Short mmCIF file of C-alpha atoms and ligand atoms in Angstrom, two decimals:
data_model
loop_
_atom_site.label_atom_id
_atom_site.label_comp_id
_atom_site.label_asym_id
_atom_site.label_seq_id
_atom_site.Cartn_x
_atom_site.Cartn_y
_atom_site.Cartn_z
CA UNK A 15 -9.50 -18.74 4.74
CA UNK A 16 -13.41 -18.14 5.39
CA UNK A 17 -16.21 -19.48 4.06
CA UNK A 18 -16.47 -16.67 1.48
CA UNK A 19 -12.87 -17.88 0.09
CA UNK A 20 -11.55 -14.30 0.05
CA UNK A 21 -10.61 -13.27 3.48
CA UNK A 22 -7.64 -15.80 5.12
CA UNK A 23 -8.00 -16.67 8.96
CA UNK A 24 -5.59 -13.71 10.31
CA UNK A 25 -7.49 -11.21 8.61
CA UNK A 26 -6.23 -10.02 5.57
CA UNK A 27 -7.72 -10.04 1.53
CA UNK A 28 -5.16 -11.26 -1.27
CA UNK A 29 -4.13 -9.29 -3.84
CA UNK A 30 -6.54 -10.11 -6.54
CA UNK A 31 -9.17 -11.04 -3.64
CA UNK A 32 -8.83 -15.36 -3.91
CA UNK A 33 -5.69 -16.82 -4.16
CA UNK A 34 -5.67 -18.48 -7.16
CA UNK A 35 -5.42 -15.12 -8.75
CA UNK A 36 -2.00 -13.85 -7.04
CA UNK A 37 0.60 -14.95 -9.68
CA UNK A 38 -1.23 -13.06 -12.21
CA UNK A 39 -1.09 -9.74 -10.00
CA UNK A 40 1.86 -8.04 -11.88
CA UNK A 41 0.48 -9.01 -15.34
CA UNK A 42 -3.46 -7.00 -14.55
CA UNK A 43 -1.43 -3.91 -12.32
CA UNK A 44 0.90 -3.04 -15.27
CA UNK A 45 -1.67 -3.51 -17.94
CA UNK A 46 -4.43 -1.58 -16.00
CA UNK A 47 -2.90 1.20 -13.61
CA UNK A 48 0.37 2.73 -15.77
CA UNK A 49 2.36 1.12 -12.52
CA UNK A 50 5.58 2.26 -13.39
CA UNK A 51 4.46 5.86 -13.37
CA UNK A 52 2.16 5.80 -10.67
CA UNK A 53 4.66 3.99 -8.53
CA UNK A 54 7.40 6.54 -9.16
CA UNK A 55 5.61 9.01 -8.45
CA UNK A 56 5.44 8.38 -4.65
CA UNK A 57 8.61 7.43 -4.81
CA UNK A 58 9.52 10.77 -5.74
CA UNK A 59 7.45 12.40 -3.19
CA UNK A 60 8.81 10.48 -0.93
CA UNK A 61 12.25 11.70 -1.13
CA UNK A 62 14.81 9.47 0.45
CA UNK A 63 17.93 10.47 0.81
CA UNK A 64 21.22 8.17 1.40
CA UNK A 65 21.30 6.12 4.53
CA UNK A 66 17.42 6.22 5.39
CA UNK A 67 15.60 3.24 6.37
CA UNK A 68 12.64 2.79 4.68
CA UNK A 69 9.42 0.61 5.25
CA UNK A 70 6.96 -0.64 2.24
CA UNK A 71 3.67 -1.92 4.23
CA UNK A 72 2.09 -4.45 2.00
CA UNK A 73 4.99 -5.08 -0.45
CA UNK A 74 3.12 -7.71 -2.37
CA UNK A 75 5.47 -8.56 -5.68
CA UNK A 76 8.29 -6.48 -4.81
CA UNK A 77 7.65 -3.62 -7.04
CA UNK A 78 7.96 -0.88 -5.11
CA UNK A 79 10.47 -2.22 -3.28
CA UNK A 80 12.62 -2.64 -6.10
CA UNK A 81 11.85 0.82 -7.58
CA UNK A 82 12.71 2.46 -3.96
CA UNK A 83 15.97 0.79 -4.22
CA UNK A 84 17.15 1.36 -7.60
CA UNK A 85 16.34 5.07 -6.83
CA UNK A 86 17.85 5.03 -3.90
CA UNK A 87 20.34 1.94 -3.29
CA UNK A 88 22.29 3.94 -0.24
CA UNK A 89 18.44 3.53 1.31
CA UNK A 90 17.27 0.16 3.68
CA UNK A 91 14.54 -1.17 2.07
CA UNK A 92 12.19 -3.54 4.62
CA UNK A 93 9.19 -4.67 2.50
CA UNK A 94 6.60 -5.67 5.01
CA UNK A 95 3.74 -8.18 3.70
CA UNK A 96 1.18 -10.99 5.45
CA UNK A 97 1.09 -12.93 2.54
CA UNK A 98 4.11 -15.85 2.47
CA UNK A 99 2.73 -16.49 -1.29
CA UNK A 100 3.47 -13.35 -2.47
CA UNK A 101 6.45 -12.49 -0.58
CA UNK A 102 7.54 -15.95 -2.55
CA UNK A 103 7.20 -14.09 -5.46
CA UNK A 104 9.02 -10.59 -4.57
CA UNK A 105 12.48 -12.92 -3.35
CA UNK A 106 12.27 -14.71 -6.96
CA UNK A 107 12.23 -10.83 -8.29
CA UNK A 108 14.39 -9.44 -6.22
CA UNK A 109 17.21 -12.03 -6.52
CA UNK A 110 16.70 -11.99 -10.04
CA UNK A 111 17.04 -8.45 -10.25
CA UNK A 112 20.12 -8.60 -7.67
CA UNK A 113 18.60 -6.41 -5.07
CA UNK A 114 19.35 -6.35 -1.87
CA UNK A 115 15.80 -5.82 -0.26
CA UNK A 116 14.70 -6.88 3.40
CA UNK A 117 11.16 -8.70 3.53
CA UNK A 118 9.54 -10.07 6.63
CA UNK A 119 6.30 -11.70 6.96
CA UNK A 120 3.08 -10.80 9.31
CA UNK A 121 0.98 -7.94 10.02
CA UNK A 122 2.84 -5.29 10.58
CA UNK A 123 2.07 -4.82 14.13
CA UNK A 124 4.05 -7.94 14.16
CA UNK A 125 7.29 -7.79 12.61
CA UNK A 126 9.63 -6.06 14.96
CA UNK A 127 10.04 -2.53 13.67
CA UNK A 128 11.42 -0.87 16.60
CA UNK A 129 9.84 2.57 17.94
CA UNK A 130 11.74 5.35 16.26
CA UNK A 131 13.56 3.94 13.95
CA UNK A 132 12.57 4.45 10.21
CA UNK A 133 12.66 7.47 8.26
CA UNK A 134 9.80 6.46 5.68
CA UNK A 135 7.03 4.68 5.51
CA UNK A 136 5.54 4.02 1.99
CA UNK A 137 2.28 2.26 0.80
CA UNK A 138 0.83 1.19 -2.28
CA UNK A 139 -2.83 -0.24 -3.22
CA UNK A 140 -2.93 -1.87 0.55
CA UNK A 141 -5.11 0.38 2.59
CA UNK A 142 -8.40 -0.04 1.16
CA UNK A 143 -8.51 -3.54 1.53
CA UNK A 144 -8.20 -3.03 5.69
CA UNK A 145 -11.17 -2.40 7.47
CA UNK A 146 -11.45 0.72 8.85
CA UNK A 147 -9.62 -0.36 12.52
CA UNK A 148 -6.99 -2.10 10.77
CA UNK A 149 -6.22 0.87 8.66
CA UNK A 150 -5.61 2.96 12.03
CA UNK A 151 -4.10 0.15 13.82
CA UNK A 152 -1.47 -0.50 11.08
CA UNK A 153 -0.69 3.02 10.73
CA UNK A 154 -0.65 3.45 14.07
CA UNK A 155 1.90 1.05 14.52
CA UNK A 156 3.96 2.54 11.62
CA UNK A 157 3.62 5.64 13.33
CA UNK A 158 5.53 4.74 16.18
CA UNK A 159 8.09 3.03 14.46
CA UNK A 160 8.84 6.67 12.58
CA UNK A 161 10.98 8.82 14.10
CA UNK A 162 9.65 12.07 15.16
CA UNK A 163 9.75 13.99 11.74
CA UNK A 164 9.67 10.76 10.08
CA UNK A 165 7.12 10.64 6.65
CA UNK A 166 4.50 8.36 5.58
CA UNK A 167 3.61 8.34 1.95
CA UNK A 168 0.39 6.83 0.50
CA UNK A 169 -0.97 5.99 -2.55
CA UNK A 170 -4.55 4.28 -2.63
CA UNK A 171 -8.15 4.63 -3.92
CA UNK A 172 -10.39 7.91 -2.79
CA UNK A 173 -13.24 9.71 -3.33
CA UNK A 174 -14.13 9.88 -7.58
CA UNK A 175 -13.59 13.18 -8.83
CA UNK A 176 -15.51 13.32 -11.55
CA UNK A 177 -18.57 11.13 -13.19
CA UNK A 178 -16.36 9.41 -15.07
CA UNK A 179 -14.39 7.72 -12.19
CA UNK A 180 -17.24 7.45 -9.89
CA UNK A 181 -18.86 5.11 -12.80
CA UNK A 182 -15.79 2.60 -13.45
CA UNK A 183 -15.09 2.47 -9.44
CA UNK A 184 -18.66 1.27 -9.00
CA UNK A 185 -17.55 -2.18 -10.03
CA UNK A 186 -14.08 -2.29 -8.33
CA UNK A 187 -15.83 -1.70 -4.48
CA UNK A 188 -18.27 -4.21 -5.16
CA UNK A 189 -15.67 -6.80 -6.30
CA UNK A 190 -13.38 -5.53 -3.14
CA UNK A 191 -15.93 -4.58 -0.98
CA UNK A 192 -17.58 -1.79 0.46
CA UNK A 193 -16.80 -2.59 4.16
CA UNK A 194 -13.86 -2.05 3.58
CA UNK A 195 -13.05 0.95 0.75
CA UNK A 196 -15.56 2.93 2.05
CA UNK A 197 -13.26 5.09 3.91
CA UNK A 198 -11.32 5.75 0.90
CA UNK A 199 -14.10 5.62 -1.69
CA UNK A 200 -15.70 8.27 0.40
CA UNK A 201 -12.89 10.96 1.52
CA UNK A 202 -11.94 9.47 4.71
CA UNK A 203 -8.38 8.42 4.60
CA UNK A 204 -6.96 11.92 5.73
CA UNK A 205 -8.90 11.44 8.74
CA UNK A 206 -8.05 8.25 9.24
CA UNK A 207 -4.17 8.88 9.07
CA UNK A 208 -4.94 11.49 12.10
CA UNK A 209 -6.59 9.04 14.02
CA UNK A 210 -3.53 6.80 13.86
CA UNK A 211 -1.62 9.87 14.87
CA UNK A 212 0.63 11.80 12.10
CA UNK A 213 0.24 15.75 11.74
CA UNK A 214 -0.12 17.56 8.53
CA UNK A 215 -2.40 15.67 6.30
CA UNK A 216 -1.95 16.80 2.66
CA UNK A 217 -3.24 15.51 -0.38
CA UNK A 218 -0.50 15.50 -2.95
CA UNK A 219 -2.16 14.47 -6.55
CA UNK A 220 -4.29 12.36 -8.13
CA UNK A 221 -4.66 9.92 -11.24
CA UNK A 222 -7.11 8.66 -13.17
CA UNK A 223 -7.39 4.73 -13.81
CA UNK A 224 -9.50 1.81 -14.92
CA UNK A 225 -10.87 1.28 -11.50
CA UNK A 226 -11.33 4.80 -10.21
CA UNK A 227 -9.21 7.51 -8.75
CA UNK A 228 -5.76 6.89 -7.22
CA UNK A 229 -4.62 9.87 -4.46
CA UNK A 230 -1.70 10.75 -3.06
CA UNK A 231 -1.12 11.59 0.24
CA UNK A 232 1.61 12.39 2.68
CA UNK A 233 1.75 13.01 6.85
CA UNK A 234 4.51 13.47 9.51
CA UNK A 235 4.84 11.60 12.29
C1 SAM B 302 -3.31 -5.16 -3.62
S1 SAM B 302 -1.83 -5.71 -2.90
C2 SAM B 302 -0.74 -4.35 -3.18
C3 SAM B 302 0.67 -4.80 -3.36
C4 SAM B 302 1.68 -3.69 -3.66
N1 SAM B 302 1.81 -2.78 -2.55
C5 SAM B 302 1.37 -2.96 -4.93
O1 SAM B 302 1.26 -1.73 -4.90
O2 SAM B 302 1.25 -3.61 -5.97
C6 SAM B 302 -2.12 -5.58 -1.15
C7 SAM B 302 -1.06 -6.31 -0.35
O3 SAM B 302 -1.20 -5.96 1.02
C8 SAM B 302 -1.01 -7.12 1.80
N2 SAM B 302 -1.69 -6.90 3.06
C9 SAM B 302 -3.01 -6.75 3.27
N3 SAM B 302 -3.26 -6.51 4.56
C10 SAM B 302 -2.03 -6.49 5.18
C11 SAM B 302 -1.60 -6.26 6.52
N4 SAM B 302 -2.47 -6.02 7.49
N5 SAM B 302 -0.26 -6.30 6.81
C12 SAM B 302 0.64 -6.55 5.82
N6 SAM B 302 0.28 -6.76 4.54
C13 SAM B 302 -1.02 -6.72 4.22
C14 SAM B 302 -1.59 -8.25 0.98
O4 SAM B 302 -1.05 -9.49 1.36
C15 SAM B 302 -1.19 -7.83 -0.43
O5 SAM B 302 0.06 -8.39 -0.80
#
């Protein structure tokens, strides 16, 4: 970790920022952000079919992992996350649940996903806490382990759309900050998706929530 406490050695932010605060992720998310609808919601965009293999970049808990399976449990579910603490706590949930999900620990850049080989990538709530060459570098690397045709789905903070959200995300990018939401916080994830090198941008909805406005998006590799 750094001297600030918030960002560990190999480069990534917590979930709640320190720490300390991990074990009570679940408990704030499903209070504060309606999780269970926002999270089905890209899983329903995303639509996997039987037999795909599917990649969850920043798993955290094991929520979406577990949704994406009990949606679709003919589906291979790799959830993907730096963070051995939190991974720690998606196992206990996923056992518990009795669902067989694969997790591996690193960066993504570093956890073996061979070049072609998954049909879809999801994310949830992890983008905006990469700066803005780790965003393109992860999805970068995601983008080569798609197969040509393959889908990434995202859901994540972007640009307030109307006063209402641009006044309760004020607090949320300082408490995150602005380093590194400012891409989302101010429109630039679409571009930033392109950079890493999948076609047809889209926007496909948006929410309102506590901390500002959630977007959907989706892009081919
Ligand atoms: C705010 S949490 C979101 C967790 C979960 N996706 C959700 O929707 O609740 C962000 C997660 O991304 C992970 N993370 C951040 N940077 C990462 C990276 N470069 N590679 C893999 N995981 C990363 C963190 O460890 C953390 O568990």
């Amino acid at each position: 970790m750094d001297a600030t406490g918030k960002t560990h050695r190999h480069g990534f932010v917590p979930a709640l920022g320190y720490d300390l605060l991990t074990p009570l992720y679940d408990t704030l998310v499903a209070v504060t952000l309606n999780e269970r609808a926002v999270k089905q919601q890209l899983v329903a965009q995303a639509r996997i079919a039987p037999g795909m293999t599917v990649v969850d970049l920043g798993c955290g808990t094991g929520t979406l992992v577990l949704m994406i399976k009990r949606a679709q449990p003919a589906a291979h579910v790799i959830g993907v996350d730096v963070d051995a603490k939190i991974l720690g706590i998606a196992r206990a949930k996923l056992d518990a649940a009795g669902v067989d999900v694969e997790l591996r620990e690193g960066l993504v850049q570093e956890v073996g996903l061979a070049p072609g080989s998954i049909d879809r990538v999801l994310t949830s709530l992890v983008l905006h806490h990469l700066t803005s060459d780790e965003k393109v570098a992860a999805l970068h690397t995601l983008h080569t382990a798609l197969r040509p045709g393959g889908e990434l789905h995202v859901l994540d903070f972007g640009p307030p759309h109307n006063v209402l959200m641009s006044l309760v995300s004020a607090p949320f990018r300082f408490f995150d900050g602005h380093s590194r939401t400012d891409d989302n916080f101010s429109g630039r994830m679409p571009e930033i998706i392109a950079r890493a090198g999948f076609r047809d941008v889209a926007e496909r909805g948006h929410r309102m929530t506590v901390f500002g406005t959630l977007v959907y998006w989706s892009a081919v590799a």
